[in-house]
JSON list of C-alpha atoms in Angstrom, two decimals:
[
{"chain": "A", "resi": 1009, "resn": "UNK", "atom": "CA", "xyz": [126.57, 224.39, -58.53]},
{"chain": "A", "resi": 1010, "resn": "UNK", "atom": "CA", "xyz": [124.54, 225.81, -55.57]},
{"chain": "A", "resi": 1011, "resn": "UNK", "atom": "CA", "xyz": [120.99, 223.98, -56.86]},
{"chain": "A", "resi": 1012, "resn": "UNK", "atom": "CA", "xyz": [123.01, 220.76, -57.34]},
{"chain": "A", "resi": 1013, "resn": "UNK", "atom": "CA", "xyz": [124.21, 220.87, -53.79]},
{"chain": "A", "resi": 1014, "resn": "UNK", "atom": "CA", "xyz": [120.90, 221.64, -52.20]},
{"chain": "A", "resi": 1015, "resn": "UNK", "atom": "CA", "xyz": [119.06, 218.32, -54.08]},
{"chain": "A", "resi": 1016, "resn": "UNK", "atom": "CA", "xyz": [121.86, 216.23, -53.75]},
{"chain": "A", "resi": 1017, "resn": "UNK", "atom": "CA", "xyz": [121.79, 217.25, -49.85]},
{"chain": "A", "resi": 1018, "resn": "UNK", "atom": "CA", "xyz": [117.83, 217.20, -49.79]},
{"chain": "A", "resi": 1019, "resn": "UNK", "atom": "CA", "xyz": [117.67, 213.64, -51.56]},
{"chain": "A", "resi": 1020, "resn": "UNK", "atom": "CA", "xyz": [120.17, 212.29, -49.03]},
{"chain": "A", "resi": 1021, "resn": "UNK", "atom": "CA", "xyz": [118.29, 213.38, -46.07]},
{"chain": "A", "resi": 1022, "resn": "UNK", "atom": "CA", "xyz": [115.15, 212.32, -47.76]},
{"chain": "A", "resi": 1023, "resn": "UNK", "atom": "CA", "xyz": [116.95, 208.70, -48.16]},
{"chain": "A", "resi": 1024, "resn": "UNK", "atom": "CA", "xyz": [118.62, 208.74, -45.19]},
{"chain": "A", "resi": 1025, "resn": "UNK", "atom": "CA", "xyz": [114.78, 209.39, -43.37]},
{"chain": "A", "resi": 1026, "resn": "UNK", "atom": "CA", "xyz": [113.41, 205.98, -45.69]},
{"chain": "A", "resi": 1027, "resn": "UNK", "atom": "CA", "xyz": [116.15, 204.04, -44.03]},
{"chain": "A", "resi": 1028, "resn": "UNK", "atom": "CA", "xyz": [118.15, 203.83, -47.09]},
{"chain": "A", "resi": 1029, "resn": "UNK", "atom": "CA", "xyz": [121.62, 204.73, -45.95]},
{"chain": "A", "resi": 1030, "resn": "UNK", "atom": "CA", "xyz": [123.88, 203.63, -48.41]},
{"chain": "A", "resi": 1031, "resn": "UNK", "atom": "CA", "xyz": [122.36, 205.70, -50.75]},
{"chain": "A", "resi": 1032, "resn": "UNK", "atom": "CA", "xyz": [121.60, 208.57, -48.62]},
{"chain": "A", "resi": 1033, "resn": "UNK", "atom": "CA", "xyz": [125.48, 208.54, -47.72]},
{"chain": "A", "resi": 1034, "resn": "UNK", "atom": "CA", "xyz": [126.30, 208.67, -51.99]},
{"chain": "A", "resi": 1035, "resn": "UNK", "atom": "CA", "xyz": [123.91, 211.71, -52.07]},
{"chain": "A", "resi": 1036, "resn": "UNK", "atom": "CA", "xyz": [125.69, 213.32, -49.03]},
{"chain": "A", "resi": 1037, "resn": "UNK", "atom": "CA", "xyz": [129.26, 212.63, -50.02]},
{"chain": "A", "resi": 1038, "resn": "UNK", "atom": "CA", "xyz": [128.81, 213.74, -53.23]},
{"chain": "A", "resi": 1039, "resn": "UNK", "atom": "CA", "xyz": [127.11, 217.18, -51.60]},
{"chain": "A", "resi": 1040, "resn": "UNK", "atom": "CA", "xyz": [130.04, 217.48, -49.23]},
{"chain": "A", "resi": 1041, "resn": "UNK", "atom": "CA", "xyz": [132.69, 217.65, -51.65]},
{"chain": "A", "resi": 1042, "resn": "UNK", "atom": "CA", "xyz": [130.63, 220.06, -53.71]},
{"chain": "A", "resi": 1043, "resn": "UNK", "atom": "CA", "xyz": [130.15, 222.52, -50.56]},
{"chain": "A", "resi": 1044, "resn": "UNK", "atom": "CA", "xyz": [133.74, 222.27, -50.19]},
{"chain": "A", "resi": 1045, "resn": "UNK", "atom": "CA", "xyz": [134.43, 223.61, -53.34]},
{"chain": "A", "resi": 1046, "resn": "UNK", "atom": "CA", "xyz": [131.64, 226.22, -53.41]},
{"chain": "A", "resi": 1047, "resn": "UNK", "atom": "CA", "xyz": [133.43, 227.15, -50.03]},
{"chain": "A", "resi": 1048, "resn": "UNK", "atom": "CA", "xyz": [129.46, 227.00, -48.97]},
{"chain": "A", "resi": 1049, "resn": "UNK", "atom": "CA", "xyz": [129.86, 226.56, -44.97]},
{"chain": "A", "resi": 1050, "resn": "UNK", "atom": "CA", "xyz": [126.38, 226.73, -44.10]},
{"chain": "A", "resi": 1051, "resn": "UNK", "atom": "CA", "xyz": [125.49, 223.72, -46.67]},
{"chain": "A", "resi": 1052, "resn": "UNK", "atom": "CA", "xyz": [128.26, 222.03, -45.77]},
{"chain": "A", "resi": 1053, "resn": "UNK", "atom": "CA", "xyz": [127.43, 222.37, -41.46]},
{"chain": "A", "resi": 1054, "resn": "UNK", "atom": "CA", "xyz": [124.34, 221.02, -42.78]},
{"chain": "A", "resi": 1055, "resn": "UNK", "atom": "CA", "xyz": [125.65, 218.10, -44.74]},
{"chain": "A", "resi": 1056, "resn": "UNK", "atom": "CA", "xyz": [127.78, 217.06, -41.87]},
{"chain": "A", "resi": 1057, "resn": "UNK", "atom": "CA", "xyz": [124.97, 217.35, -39.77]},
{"chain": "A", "resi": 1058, "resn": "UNK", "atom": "CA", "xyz": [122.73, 214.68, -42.48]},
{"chain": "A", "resi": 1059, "resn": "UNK", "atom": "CA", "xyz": [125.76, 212.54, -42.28]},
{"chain": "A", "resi": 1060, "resn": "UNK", "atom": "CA", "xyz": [125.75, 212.71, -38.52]},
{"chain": "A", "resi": 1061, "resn": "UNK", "atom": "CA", "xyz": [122.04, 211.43, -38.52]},
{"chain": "A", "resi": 1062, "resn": "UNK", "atom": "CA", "xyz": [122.81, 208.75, -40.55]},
{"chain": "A", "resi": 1063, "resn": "UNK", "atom": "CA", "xyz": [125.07, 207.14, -37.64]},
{"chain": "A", "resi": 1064, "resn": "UNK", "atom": "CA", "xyz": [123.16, 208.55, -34.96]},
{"chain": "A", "resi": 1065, "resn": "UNK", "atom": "CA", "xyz": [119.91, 206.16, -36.00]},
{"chain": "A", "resi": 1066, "resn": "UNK", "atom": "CA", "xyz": [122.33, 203.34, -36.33]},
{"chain": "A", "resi": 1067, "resn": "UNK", "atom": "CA", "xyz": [122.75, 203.74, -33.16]},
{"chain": "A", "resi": 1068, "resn": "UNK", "atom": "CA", "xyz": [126.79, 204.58, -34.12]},
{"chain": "A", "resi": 1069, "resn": "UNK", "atom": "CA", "xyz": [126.85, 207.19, -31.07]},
{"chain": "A", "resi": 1070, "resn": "UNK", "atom": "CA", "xyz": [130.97, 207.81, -31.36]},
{"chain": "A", "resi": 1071, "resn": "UNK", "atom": "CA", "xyz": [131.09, 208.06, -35.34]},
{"chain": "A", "resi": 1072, "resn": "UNK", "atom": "CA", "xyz": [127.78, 209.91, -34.83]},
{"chain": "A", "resi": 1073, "resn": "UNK", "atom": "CA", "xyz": [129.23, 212.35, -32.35]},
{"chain": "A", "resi": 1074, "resn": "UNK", "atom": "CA", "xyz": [132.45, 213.41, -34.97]},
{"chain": "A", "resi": 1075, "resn": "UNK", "atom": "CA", "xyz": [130.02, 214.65, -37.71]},
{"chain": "A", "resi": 1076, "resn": "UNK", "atom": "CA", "xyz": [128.22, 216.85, -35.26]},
{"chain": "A", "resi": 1077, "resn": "UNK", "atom": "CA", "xyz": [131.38, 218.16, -33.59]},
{"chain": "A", "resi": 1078, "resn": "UNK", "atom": "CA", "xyz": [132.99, 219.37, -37.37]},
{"chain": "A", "resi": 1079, "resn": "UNK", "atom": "CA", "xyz": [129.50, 220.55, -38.06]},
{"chain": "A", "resi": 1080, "resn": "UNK", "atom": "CA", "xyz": [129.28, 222.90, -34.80]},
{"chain": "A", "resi": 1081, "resn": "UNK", "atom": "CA", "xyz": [132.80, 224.20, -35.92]},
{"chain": "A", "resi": 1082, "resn": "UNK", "atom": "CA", "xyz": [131.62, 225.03, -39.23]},
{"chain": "A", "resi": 1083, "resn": "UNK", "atom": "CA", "xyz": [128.48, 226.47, -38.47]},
{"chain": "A", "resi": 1084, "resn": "UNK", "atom": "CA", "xyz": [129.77, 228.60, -35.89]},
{"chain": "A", "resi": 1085, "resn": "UNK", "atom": "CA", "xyz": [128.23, 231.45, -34.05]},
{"chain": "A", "resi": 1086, "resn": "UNK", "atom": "CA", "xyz": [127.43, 233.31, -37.41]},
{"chain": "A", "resi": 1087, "resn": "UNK", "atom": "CA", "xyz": [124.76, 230.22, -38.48]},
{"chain": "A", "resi": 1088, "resn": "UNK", "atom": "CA", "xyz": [123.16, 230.08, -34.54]},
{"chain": "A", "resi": 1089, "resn": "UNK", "atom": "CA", "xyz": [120.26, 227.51, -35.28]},
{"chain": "A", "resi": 1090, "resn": "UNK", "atom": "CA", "xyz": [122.43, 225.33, -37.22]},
{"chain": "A", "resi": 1091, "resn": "UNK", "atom": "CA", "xyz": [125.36, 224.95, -34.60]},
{"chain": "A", "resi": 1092, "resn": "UNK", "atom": "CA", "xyz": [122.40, 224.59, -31.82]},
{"chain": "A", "resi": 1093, "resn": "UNK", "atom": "CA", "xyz": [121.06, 221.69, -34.26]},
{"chain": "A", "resi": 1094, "resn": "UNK", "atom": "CA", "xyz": [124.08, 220.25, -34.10]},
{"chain": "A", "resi": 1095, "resn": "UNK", "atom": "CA", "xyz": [124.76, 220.69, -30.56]},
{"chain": "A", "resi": 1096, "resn": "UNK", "atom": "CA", "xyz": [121.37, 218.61, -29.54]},
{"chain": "A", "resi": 1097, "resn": "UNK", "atom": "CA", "xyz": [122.35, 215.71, -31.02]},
{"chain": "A", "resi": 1098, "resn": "UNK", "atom": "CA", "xyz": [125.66, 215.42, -29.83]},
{"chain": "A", "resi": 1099, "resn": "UNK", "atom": "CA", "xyz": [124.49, 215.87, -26.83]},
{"chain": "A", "resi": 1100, "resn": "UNK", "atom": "CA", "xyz": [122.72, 212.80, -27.46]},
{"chain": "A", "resi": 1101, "resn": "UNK", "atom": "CA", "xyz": [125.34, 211.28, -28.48]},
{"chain": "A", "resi": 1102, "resn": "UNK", "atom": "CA", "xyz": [127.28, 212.07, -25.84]},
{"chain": "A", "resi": 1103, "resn": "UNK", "atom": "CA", "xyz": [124.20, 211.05, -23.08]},
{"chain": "A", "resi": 1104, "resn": "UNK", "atom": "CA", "xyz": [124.37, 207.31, -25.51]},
{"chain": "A", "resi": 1105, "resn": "UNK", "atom": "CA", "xyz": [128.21, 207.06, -24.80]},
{"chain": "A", "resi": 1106, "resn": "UNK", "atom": "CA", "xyz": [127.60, 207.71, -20.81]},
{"chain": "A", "resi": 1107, "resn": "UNK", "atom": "CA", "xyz": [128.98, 210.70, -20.64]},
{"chain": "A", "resi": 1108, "resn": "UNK", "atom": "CA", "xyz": [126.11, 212.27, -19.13]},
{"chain": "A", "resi": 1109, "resn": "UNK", "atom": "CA", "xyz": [127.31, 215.73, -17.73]},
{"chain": "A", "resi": 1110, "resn": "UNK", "atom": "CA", "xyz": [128.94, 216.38, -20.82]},
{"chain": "A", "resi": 1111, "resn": "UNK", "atom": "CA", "xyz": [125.59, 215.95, -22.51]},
{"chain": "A", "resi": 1112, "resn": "UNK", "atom": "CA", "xyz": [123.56, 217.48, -20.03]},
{"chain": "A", "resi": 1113, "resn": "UNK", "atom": "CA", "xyz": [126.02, 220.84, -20.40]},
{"chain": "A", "resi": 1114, "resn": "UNK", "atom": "CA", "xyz": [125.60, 220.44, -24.36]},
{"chain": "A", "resi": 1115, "resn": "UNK", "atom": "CA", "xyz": [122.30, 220.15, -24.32]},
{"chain": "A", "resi": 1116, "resn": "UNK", "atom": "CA", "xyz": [121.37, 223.03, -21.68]},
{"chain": "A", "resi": 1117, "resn": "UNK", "atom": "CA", "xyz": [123.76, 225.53, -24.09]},
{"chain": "A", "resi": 1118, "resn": "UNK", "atom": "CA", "xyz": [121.33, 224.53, -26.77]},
{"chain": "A", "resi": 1119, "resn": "UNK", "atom": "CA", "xyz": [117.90, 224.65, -24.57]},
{"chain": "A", "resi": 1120, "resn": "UNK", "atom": "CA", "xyz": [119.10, 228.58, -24.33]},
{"chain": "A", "resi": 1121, "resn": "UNK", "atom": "CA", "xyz": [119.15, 229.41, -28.09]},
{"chain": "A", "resi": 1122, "resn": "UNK", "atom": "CA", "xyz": [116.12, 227.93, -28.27]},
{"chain": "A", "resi": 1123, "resn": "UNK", "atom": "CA", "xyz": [114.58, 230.02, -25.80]},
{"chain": "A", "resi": 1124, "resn": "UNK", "atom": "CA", "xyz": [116.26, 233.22, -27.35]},
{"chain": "A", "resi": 1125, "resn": "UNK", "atom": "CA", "xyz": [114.50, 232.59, -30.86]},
{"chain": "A", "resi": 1126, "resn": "UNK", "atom": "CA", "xyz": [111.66, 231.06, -29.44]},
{"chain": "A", "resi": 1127, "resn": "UNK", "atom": "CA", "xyz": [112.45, 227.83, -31.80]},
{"chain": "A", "resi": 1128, "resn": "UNK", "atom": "CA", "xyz": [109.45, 226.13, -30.35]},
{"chain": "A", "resi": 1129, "resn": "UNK", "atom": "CA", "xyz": [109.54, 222.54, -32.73]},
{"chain": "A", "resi": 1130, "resn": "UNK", "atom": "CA", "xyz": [112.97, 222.48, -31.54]},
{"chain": "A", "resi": 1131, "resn": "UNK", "atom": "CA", "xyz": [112.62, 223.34, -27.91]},
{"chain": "A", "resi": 1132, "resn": "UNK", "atom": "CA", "xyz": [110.51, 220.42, -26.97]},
{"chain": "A", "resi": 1133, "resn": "UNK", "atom": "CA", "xyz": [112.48, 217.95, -28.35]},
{"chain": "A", "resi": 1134, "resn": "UNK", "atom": "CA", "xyz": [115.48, 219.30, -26.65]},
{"chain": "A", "resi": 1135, "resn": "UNK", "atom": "CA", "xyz": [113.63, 219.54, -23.67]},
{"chain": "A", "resi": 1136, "resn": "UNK", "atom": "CA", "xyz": [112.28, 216.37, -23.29]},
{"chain": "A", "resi": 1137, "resn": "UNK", "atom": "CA", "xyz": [115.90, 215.21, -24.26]},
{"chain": "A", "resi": 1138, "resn": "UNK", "atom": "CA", "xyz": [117.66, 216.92, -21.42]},
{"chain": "A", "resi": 1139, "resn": "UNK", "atom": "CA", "xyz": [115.10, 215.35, -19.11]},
{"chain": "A", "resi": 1140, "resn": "UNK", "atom": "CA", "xyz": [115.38, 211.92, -20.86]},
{"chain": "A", "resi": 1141, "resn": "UNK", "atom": "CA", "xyz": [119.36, 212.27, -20.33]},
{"chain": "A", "resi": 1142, "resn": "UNK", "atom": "CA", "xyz": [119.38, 213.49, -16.38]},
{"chain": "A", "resi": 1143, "resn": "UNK", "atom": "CA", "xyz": [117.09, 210.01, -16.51]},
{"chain": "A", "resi": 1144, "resn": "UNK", "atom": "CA", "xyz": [119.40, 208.07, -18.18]},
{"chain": "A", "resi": 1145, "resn": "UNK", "atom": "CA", "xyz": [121.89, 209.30, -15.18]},
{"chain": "A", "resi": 1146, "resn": "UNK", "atom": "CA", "xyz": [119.49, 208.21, -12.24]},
{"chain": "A", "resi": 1147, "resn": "UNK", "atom": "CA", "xyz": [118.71, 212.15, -11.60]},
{"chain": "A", "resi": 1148, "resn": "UNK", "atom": "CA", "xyz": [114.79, 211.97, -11.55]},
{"chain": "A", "resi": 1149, "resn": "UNK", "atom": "CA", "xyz": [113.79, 215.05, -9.68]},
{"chain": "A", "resi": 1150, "resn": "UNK", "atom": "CA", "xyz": [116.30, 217.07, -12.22]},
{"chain": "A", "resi": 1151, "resn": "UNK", "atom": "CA", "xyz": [114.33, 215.43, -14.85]},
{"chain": "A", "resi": 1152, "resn": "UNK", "atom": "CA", "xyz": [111.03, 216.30, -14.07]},
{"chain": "A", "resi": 1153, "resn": "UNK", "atom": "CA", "xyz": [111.14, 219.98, -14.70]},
{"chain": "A", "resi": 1154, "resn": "UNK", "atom": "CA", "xyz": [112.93, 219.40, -18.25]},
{"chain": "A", "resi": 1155, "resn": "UNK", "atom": "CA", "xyz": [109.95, 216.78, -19.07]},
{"chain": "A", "resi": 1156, "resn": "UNK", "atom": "CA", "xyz": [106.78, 218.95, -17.55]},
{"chain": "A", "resi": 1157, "resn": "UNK", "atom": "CA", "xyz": [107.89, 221.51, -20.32]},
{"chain": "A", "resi": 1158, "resn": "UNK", "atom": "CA", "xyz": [108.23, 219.16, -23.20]},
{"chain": "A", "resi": 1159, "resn": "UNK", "atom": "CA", "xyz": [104.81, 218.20, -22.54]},
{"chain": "A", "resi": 1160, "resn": "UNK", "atom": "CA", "xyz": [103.73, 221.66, -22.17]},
{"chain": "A", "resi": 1161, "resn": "UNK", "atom": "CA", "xyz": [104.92, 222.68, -25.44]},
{"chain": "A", "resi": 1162, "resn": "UNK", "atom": "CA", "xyz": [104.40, 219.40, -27.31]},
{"chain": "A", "resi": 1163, "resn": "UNK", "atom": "CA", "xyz": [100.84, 219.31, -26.35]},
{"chain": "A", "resi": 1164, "resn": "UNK", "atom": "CA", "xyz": [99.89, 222.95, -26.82]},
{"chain": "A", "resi": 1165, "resn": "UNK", "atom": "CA", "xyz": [102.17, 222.43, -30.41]},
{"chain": "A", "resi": 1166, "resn": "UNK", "atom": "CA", "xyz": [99.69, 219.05, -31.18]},
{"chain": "A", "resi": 1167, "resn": "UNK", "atom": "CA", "xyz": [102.80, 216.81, -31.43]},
{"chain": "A", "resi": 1168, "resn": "UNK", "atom": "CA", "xyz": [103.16, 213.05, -31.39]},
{"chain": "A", "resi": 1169, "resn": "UNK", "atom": "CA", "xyz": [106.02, 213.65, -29.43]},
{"chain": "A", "resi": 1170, "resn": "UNK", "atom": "CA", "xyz": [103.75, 214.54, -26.19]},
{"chain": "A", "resi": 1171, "resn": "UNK", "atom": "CA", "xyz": [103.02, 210.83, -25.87]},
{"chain": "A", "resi": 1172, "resn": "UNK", "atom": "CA", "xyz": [106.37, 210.34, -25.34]},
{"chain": "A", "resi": 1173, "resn": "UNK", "atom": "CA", "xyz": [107.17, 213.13, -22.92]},
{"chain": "A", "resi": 1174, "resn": "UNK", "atom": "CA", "xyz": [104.12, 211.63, -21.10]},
{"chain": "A", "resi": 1175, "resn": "UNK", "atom": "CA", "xyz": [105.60, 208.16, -20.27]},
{"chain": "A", "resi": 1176, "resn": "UNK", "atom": "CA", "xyz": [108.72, 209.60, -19.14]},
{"chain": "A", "resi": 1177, "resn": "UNK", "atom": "CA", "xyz": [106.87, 212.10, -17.06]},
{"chain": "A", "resi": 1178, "resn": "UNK", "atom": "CA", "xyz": [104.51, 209.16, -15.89]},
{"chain": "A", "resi": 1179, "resn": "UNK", "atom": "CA", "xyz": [108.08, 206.55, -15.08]},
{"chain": "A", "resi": 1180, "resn": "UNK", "atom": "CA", "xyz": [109.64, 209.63, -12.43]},
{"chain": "A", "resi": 1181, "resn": "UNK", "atom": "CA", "xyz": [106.60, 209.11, -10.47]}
]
């Protein structure tokens, strides 16, 4: 049971990542139900978290935003990374939707796990995420600090992703 659940959840995410939703949602569904059963929480906050991504690069922000509120609730405080995981995005979601203090209070909760388990590959991108959102809400000077660090990290990490931190840095001044 257990090894079916973790392919079926690995080849939706795989499919979901090759833009091939439909099938990446069979994969998922099909994984859901079977950590229901299994009563497996963890696989299941991760599932909903899969599913969540789905809608999230669809650019479906409020369907989006459900999946990663049930999969904070299941993940809990007992599977930290997981909920924090799912706490970024919504706060994307909820930066996508407008609702930019809400996001920017989501997202700072999940900068601070981060921190605390020194999650670098996820600490930039939430970084640069909390600066991209006090952006999005016309609060430059807040965003500068959020974006330095991104950079920071993503550069001293050797990620793509510093590029990107760059041109936000380089549009606040």
């Amino acid at each position: 049971g257990e090894v079916l659940l973790d392919i079926e959840n690995l080849q939706g995410a795989q499919a979901s990542k090759n833009k091939r939703y439909e099938e990446a949602e069979r994969f998922l569904r099909s994984a859901l139900e079977r950590a229901r059963t299994l009563q497996a929480t963890y696989m299941e906050a991760s599932i909903l978290v899969n599913l969540g991504m789905i809608r999230l690069w669809r650019h479906r922000y409020d369907e989006a935003a459900g999946f990663f509120e049930n999969a904070s609730r299941r993940a809990g405080p007992q599977f930290q990374m997981l909920h924090s995981v799912a706490q970024a995005n919504l706060a994307i979601c909820y930066s996508e939707l407008g609702e930019y203090d809400r996001a920017i209070q989501t997202s700072t909760w999940s900068l601070g796990v981060y921190e605390r388990i020194d999650a670098k590959f996820y600490l930039r991108h939430s970084l640069g995420e909390t600066g991209h959102i006090y952006l999005l809400k016309g609060e430059p000077k807040s965003a500068i600090p959020y974006l330095q660090r991104a950079l920071s990290i993503a550069s001293e990490m050797g990620s793509a992703d510093a590029a990107l931190w760059a041109g936000n840095l380089s549009a606040v001044y």
